[in-house]
Amino acid sequence: MNFIRTALFSAALAFSAAPAFADHHEADAEHEAHDMSHGDEHEHDAAHAHEHDADIEEAAAIVAEDGAIAVVAPGTLQVQVNGLVCDFCAQALNRVLTRRAEIAEINVDLDARIVTIDMEDDGEIDDETLTGLINDAGYDVVAIHRPEV
Amino acid sequence: MFRKICAAAAASLTLAVLTAAPQAAARPVSYPGGWTVMVMNDDAMSSSLVHYSPSADWSIGWRENWARDADWVFTGAQINRLVRRWNNPGSQANFYIKGALGGVGSEARPLDDLDLGGMVEIAADWETRRWFLSADAVYWDAGDFGDSTQYRARVGVAPYVAEFGGIHTWLMLQATHRPDADDELVLTPLARFFYGTHLWEVGVTDRGEGLFNWIIRF
């Protein structure tokens, strides 16, 4: 039967491609690690820290037109994500992230391709776990920005 | 003539983008533990699918398919494999292989004298926040009811770019080519809306037949 032959061929083709998908995610992790180290080079001017405190709530959403993060508020993480073009798909991020107890809610800026994550009080999540969750939702992490302390 | 020109343009544009670069290609992929219910109706078939995704790159589920013109009904399991996804800053693309295997019966007595049947599909898509392209090819083996092949391409544009959580609207043109059918080429202008985890598509073919699709994820 033609169908059986075609099905077997397709199944073999589909599962032979699995390593390509895995490699893709490994490459993303390396990319993210590079961005993390690069992010450490950004010095914050302590002399202006008090100004940030005054406007900290607004600052949580400050994102430059090029997508760069200006300031991240305490209790908030901002993640630059590639592939974030579709609202229907981005709902997956909401589902995957908010089922974690340490995450209160998220907001997605499709224009800037940034996911803002509001943590629960005393909520903590490390970069590796966060990257894994976003990969599970089908997206690639470019960089994770945390509040400066 | 107009239909052929539109179909050729849509197919050419889709093919050009899909073969141009790895920067191309995009479609929703379920997340681990996510369920998807799909109800699809076009000018030739009605189908319903319930899928569960154990991971971000494959899903398994149940499919019912009614080929209205050919008078057969398929009931069986379907597996969907996301072979490759390309996530880029301003676009996303996907390449899928799907397969279904189950029983095929007549429309009048769908559960009697079932024959083995199924389908194999390859599909690819690419989208930005403004543009959408997709193409797929499906081969159905309906046992004693024969086999059939369908090729389909879509081009779409968002008339406005909505924010996360808003109502999103797309205007699309779908071209369907069925070499074995009386109407080899069918054009369907349609509108796609999505809000939250719901997606609706409504259209009318150039023969005046309706298209209605609904998808929900949870």
Short mmCIF file of C-alpha atoms in Angstrom, two decimals:
data_model
loop_
_atom_site.label_atom_id
_atom_site.label_comp_id
_atom_site.label_asym_id
_atom_site.label_seq_id
_atom_site.Cartn_x
_atom_site.Cartn_y
_atom_site.Cartn_z
CA MET A 1 0.00 0.00 0.00
CA ASN A 2 1.38 3.38 -1.00
CA PHE A 3 0.32 4.92 2.25
CA ILE A 4 2.29 2.53 4.42
CA ARG A 5 5.46 3.17 2.40
CA THR A 6 4.93 6.91 2.60
CA ALA A 7 4.21 6.81 6.32
CA LEU A 8 7.32 4.82 7.10
CA PHE A 9 9.46 7.16 5.02
CA SER A 10 7.98 10.22 6.74
CA ALA A 11 8.42 8.76 10.20
CA ALA A 12 12.06 8.01 9.48
CA LEU A 13 12.57 11.52 8.11
CA ALA A 14 10.86 13.17 11.08
CA PHE A 15 12.80 11.40 13.77
CA SER A 16 16.10 11.59 11.97
CA ALA A 17 15.71 15.37 12.20
CA ALA A 18 15.50 15.35 16.00
CA PRO A 19 19.20 16.10 16.55
CA ALA A 20 18.83 19.25 14.47
CA PHE A 21 16.21 20.55 16.89
CA ALA A 22 18.37 19.68 19.89
CA ASP A 23 21.43 21.34 18.37
CA HIS A 24 19.38 24.45 17.82
CA HIS A 25 18.61 24.69 21.52
CA GLU A 26 22.20 24.00 22.54
CA ALA A 27 23.33 26.83 20.31
CA ASP A 28 20.77 29.07 21.96
CA ALA A 29 22.14 28.25 25.39
CA GLU A 30 25.66 29.17 24.29
CA HIS A 31 24.37 32.39 22.82
CA GLU A 32 22.60 33.22 26.03
CA ALA A 33 25.71 32.53 28.10
CA HIS A 34 27.63 34.97 25.94
CA ASP A 35 24.97 37.61 26.47
CA MET A 36 25.02 37.07 30.20
CA SER A 37 28.74 37.72 30.41
CA HIS A 38 28.39 40.72 28.16
CA GLY A 39 25.65 42.11 30.40
CA ASP A 40 28.05 42.14 33.37
CA GLU A 41 30.16 44.73 31.61
CA HIS A 42 27.46 47.37 31.91
CA GLU A 43 28.39 49.64 34.77
CA HIS A 44 25.61 51.38 36.65
CA ASP A 45 26.27 54.91 37.82
CA ALA A 46 25.69 54.80 41.57
CA ALA A 47 25.42 58.57 41.75
CA HIS A 48 22.11 58.36 39.91
CA ALA A 49 20.70 55.40 41.78
CA HIS A 50 18.34 57.54 43.84
CA GLU A 51 16.69 58.82 40.68
CA HIS A 52 15.96 55.26 39.67
CA ASP A 53 14.43 54.53 43.06
CA ALA A 54 11.96 57.37 42.65
CA ASP A 55 10.73 56.12 39.32
CA ILE A 56 11.26 52.44 39.85
CA GLU A 57 7.75 51.33 38.87
CA GLU A 58 7.88 53.19 35.58
CA ALA A 59 11.40 52.02 35.06
CA ALA A 60 10.28 48.42 34.91
CA ALA A 61 8.80 49.04 31.52
CA ILE A 62 11.50 51.27 30.08
CA VAL A 63 12.71 49.73 26.88
CA ALA A 64 14.58 51.55 24.16
CA GLU A 65 13.27 51.48 20.60
CA ASP A 66 16.01 49.06 19.62
CA GLY A 67 14.81 46.65 22.30
CA ALA A 68 17.64 47.35 24.72
CA ILE A 69 16.69 47.25 28.40
CA ALA A 70 17.25 50.52 30.25
CA VAL A 71 16.36 49.62 33.81
CA VAL A 72 14.80 46.59 35.44
CA ALA A 73 12.79 47.07 38.62
CA PRO A 74 13.27 44.94 41.74
CA GLY A 75 11.12 41.84 41.68
CA THR A 76 11.06 41.91 37.90
CA LEU A 77 13.01 40.13 35.17
CA GLN A 78 13.10 41.11 31.55
CA VAL A 79 13.98 38.59 28.90
CA GLN A 80 14.79 39.32 25.28
CA VAL A 81 13.32 36.55 23.15
CA ASN A 82 13.64 35.66 19.49
CA GLY A 83 10.65 34.39 17.52
CA LEU A 84 8.15 36.44 19.46
CA VAL A 85 5.92 37.58 16.60
CA CYS A 86 2.56 35.97 17.24
CA ASP A 87 0.20 36.71 20.14
CA PHE A 88 -1.55 33.34 19.83
CA CYS A 89 1.81 31.59 20.12
CA ALA A 90 3.06 33.88 22.87
CA GLN A 91 0.20 32.70 25.06
CA ALA A 92 2.31 29.56 25.47
CA LEU A 93 4.82 31.67 27.38
CA ASN A 94 2.10 32.83 29.70
CA ARG A 95 0.98 29.24 30.32
CA VAL A 96 4.46 27.82 30.84
CA LEU A 97 5.83 30.61 33.04
CA THR A 98 2.87 31.39 35.26
CA ARG A 99 2.44 27.79 36.36
CA ARG A 100 5.68 28.29 38.32
CA ALA A 101 5.00 29.25 41.91
CA GLU A 102 7.78 31.86 41.96
CA ILE A 103 6.30 33.81 39.03
CA ALA A 104 3.34 36.11 39.64
CA GLU A 105 2.56 37.24 36.10
CA ILE A 106 4.15 38.11 32.79
CA ASN A 107 3.69 40.73 30.16
CA VAL A 108 4.85 40.46 26.57
CA ASP A 109 6.00 43.38 24.45
CA LEU A 110 5.78 42.01 20.92
CA ASP A 111 7.33 45.15 19.41
CA ALA A 112 10.43 45.07 21.60
CA ARG A 113 10.39 41.24 21.79
CA ILE A 114 10.68 41.42 25.56
CA VAL A 115 8.97 39.33 28.20
CA THR A 116 8.62 41.09 31.54
CA ILE A 117 8.27 38.68 34.44
CA ASP A 118 6.92 39.84 37.78
CA MET A 119 8.18 37.57 40.53
CA GLU A 120 6.27 36.67 43.64
CA ASP A 121 7.61 38.14 46.90
CA ASP A 122 10.87 36.33 47.65
CA GLY A 123 10.49 34.44 44.38
CA GLU A 124 13.76 33.38 42.74
CA ILE A 125 14.48 31.69 39.45
CA ASP A 126 17.91 31.09 37.95
CA ASP A 127 18.87 31.80 34.35
CA GLU A 128 19.20 28.16 33.40
CA THR A 129 15.71 27.29 34.63
CA LEU A 130 14.19 30.37 33.03
CA THR A 131 15.89 29.66 29.70
CA GLY A 132 14.67 26.08 29.82
CA LEU A 133 11.09 27.19 30.42
CA ILE A 134 11.17 29.64 27.53
CA ASN A 135 12.73 27.04 25.24
CA ASP A 136 9.95 24.66 26.28
CA ALA A 137 7.43 27.27 25.18
CA GLY A 138 9.08 27.25 21.76
CA TYR A 139 11.20 30.39 21.88
CA ASP A 140 14.90 31.28 22.06
CA VAL A 141 16.36 33.44 24.81
CA VAL A 142 18.72 36.18 23.69
CA ALA A 143 19.42 37.78 27.07
CA ILE A 144 18.07 37.92 30.61
CA HIS A 145 18.14 41.23 32.45
CA ARG A 146 17.89 41.35 36.22
CA PRO A 147 17.60 44.33 38.59
CA GLU A 148 20.92 45.81 39.56
CA VAL A 149 21.71 45.58 43.26
CA MET B 1 -7.40 33.79 -15.40
CA PHE B 2 -7.53 35.94 -12.28
CA ARG B 3 -7.66 32.88 -10.08
CA LYS B 4 -4.68 31.31 -11.78
CA ILE B 5 -2.66 34.50 -11.48
CA CYS B 6 -3.49 34.84 -7.77
CA ALA B 7 -2.70 31.21 -7.12
CA ALA B 8 0.57 31.41 -9.00
CA ALA B 9 1.55 34.58 -7.15
CA ALA B 10 0.74 33.10 -3.75
CA ALA B 11 2.55 29.85 -4.53
CA SER B 12 5.58 31.65 -5.96
CA LEU B 13 5.85 34.01 -3.03
CA THR B 14 5.53 31.18 -0.55
CA LEU B 15 8.05 29.03 -2.35
CA ALA B 16 10.47 31.93 -2.68
CA VAL B 17 10.35 32.74 1.00
CA LEU B 18 10.49 29.16 2.19
CA THR B 19 13.49 28.36 0.07
CA ALA B 20 15.24 31.69 0.40
CA ALA B 21 16.72 31.42 3.83
CA PRO B 22 16.62 29.80 7.21
CA GLN B 23 15.35 33.18 8.35
CA ALA B 24 12.02 32.14 7.04
CA ALA B 25 9.39 30.00 8.52
CA ALA B 26 6.37 30.07 11.77
CA ARG B 27 3.42 28.50 13.47
CA PRO B 28 2.07 27.86 16.90
CA VAL B 29 3.73 24.94 18.68
CA SER B 30 2.16 23.50 21.75
CA TYR B 31 4.04 23.66 25.01
CA PRO B 32 4.69 20.73 27.36
CA GLY B 33 1.42 19.67 28.90
CA GLY B 34 -0.64 21.77 26.51
CA TRP B 35 -3.83 20.62 24.80
CA THR B 36 -5.14 21.83 21.46
CA VAL B 37 -8.62 21.38 20.04
CA MET B 38 -9.09 22.13 16.35
CA VAL B 39 -12.28 22.16 14.30
CA MET B 40 -11.70 22.72 10.59
CA ASN B 41 -14.19 22.99 7.73
CA ASP B 42 -13.28 23.82 4.16
CA ASP B 43 -14.99 23.24 0.82
CA ALA B 44 -14.11 19.52 0.76
CA MET B 45 -13.53 18.25 4.29
CA SER B 46 -14.59 18.69 7.88
CA SER B 47 -12.30 17.56 10.64
CA SER B 48 -11.83 17.74 14.36
CA LEU B 49 -8.61 17.10 16.23
CA VAL B 50 -7.67 16.90 19.88
CA HIS B 51 -3.93 16.99 20.54
CA TYR B 52 -1.71 16.73 23.58
CA SER B 53 1.89 17.96 23.50
CA PRO B 54 4.34 16.15 25.77
CA SER B 55 7.07 18.53 24.63
CA ALA B 56 7.61 21.58 22.47
CA ASP B 57 8.41 19.60 19.36
CA TRP B 58 5.70 16.96 19.00
CA SER B 59 2.11 16.20 19.81
CA ILE B 60 -0.22 13.24 19.58
CA GLY B 61 -3.97 13.16 19.38
CA TRP B 62 -7.21 11.94 17.89
CA ARG B 63 -8.62 12.93 14.53
CA GLU B 64 -12.03 12.64 12.93
CA ASN B 65 -12.19 13.50 9.26
CA TRP B 66 -15.20 13.64 6.96
CA ALA B 67 -14.52 13.91 3.24
CA ARG B 68 -17.88 15.27 2.22
CA ASP B 69 -17.55 14.88 -1.54
CA ALA B 70 -15.86 11.50 -1.43
CA ASP B 71 -18.29 10.18 1.22
CA TRP B 72 -15.79 8.67 3.60
CA VAL B 73 -15.07 9.17 7.27
CA PHE B 74 -11.69 8.65 8.96
CA THR B 75 -11.20 8.04 12.67
CA GLY B 76 -7.75 7.53 14.07
CA ALA B 77 -4.63 8.71 15.84
CA GLN B 78 -2.46 11.54 14.58
CA ILE B 79 1.09 12.50 15.41
CA ASN B 80 2.61 15.90 14.64
CA ARG B 81 6.31 16.51 14.64
CA LEU B 82 7.92 19.94 14.63
CA VAL B 83 11.04 19.03 12.72
CA ARG B 84 12.60 22.46 12.85
CA ARG B 85 11.78 25.93 14.11
CA TRP B 86 13.61 29.09 13.24
CA ASN B 87 13.27 31.86 15.82
CA ASN B 88 14.56 35.18 14.60
CA PRO B 89 14.26 38.69 16.03
CA GLY B 90 11.45 39.68 13.69
CA SER B 91 10.13 36.41 12.38
CA GLN B 92 9.45 32.78 13.14
CA ALA B 93 9.28 29.77 10.86
CA ASN B 94 8.36 26.13 11.29
CA PHE B 95 8.58 22.88 9.40
CA TYR B 96 6.25 20.04 10.38
CA ILE B 97 5.60 16.46 9.42
CA LYS B 98 2.24 15.00 10.39
CA GLY B 99 0.81 11.55 10.04
CA ALA B 100 -2.44 9.83 10.92
CA LEU B 101 -3.44 6.18 10.93
CA GLY B 102 -6.87 4.73 11.60
CA GLY B 103 -10.07 3.33 10.16
CA VAL B 104 -11.99 4.57 7.15
CA GLY B 105 -15.68 3.90 6.67
CA SER B 106 -18.49 5.18 4.55
CA GLU B 107 -20.30 8.35 5.43
CA ALA B 108 -23.55 6.43 5.88
CA ARG B 109 -22.03 3.70 8.10
CA PRO B 110 -18.76 5.10 9.42
CA LEU B 111 -18.13 2.32 11.92
CA ASP B 112 -18.92 -0.66 9.69
CA ASP B 113 -16.47 -2.48 7.45
CA LEU B 114 -13.62 -0.20 8.36
CA ASP B 115 -10.61 -0.19 6.10
CA LEU B 116 -7.10 0.87 7.09
CA GLY B 117 -6.34 4.41 6.05
CA GLY B 118 -4.41 7.48 6.96
CA MET B 119 -2.61 10.55 5.83
CA VAL B 120 0.84 12.07 5.63
CA GLU B 121 1.39 15.81 5.55
CA ILE B 122 4.34 18.14 5.33
CA ALA B 123 3.80 21.77 6.24
CA ALA B 124 5.86 24.91 6.58
CA ASP B 125 5.07 28.44 7.59
CA TRP B 126 6.73 31.78 8.15
CA GLU B 127 5.42 34.91 9.77
CA THR B 128 6.34 38.30 11.02
CA ARG B 129 3.99 40.57 12.89
CA ARG B 130 2.74 41.86 9.54
CA TRP B 131 3.15 39.03 7.00
CA PHE B 132 2.27 35.36 6.92
CA LEU B 133 3.08 32.61 4.45
CA SER B 134 2.39 28.89 4.63
CA ALA B 135 2.35 25.86 2.41
CA ASP B 136 1.44 22.23 2.93
CA ALA B 137 0.99 19.04 1.00
CA VAL B 138 -1.30 16.23 2.19
CA TYR B 139 -1.65 12.70 0.90
CA TRP B 140 -4.70 10.70 2.02
CA ASP B 141 -5.07 6.97 1.61
CA ALA B 142 -8.73 6.19 2.28
CA GLY B 143 -8.51 2.46 1.68
CA ASP B 144 -11.24 1.26 -0.66
CA PHE B 145 -12.33 4.85 -1.14
CA GLY B 146 -9.12 5.63 -2.96
CA ASP B 147 -6.36 8.10 -2.38
CA SER B 148 -6.01 11.82 -2.93
CA THR B 149 -3.47 14.58 -2.76
CA GLN B 150 -3.89 18.21 -1.84
CA TYR B 151 -1.48 21.15 -2.08
CA ARG B 152 -2.27 24.37 -0.30
CA ALA B 153 -0.60 27.76 0.08
CA ARG B 154 -1.54 30.88 1.99
CA VAL B 155 -0.40 34.45 2.04
CA GLY B 156 -1.63 36.84 4.71
CA VAL B 157 -1.24 40.38 5.94
CA ALA B 158 -2.25 41.98 9.23
CA PRO B 159 -4.11 45.22 8.52
CA TYR B 160 -3.00 46.50 11.91
CA VAL B 161 -0.43 45.26 14.39
CA ALA B 162 -2.09 44.53 17.71
CA GLU B 163 -0.41 44.23 21.08
CA PHE B 164 -0.17 41.19 23.33
CA GLY B 165 -3.61 40.30 24.65
CA GLY B 166 -5.47 42.28 22.00
CA ILE B 167 -7.67 41.12 19.15
CA HIS B 168 -5.45 40.24 16.20
CA THR B 169 -6.76 40.23 12.64
CA TRP B 170 -5.27 38.78 9.47
CA LEU B 171 -6.53 38.93 5.92
CA MET B 172 -5.45 35.91 3.92
CA LEU B 173 -5.75 34.30 0.53
CA GLN B 174 -5.61 30.53 0.36
CA ALA B 175 -5.01 28.58 -2.85
CA THR B 176 -5.84 24.87 -2.82
CA HIS B 177 -4.86 22.51 -5.60
CA ARG B 178 -6.41 19.04 -5.74
CA PRO B 179 -5.24 17.27 -8.89
CA ASP B 180 -7.91 14.58 -8.64
CA ALA B 181 -10.89 16.85 -7.96
CA ASP B 182 -13.35 18.38 -10.40
CA ASP B 183 -12.28 21.83 -9.24
CA GLU B 184 -8.53 21.49 -9.38
CA LEU B 185 -7.86 24.95 -8.04
CA VAL B 186 -9.90 26.68 -5.35
CA LEU B 187 -9.20 30.17 -4.02
CA THR B 188 -10.44 31.17 -0.59
CA PRO B 189 -10.15 34.70 0.77
CA LEU B 190 -10.45 34.50 4.53
CA ALA B 191 -10.08 36.44 7.73
CA ARG B 192 -8.24 35.11 10.75
CA PHE B 193 -8.87 36.45 14.24
CA PHE B 194 -7.25 35.48 17.46
CA TYR B 195 -7.75 36.59 20.97
CA GLY B 196 -5.96 34.99 23.87
CA THR B 197 -5.90 31.24 23.29
CA HIS B 198 -8.73 31.22 20.72
CA LEU B 199 -8.27 31.42 16.96
CA TRP B 200 -11.04 31.69 14.37
CA GLU B 201 -10.90 31.68 10.58
CA VAL B 202 -13.84 32.53 8.35
CA GLY B 203 -13.78 32.56 4.56
CA VAL B 204 -15.67 31.87 1.35
CA THR B 205 -14.26 30.08 -1.68
CA ASP B 206 -14.54 31.43 -5.20
CA ARG B 207 -17.30 28.80 -5.63
CA GLY B 208 -19.26 30.29 -2.76
CA GLU B 209 -18.55 27.52 -0.26
CA GLY B 210 -17.69 28.39 3.30
CA LEU B 211 -14.57 27.91 5.40
CA PHE B 212 -14.66 27.94 9.16
CA ASN B 213 -11.84 26.94 11.50
CA TRP B 214 -11.59 27.23 15.26
CA ILE B 215 -8.63 26.41 17.49
CA ILE B 216 -8.25 26.65 21.24
CA ARG B 217 -5.24 25.85 23.40
CA PHE B 218 -5.34 25.11 27.10
#
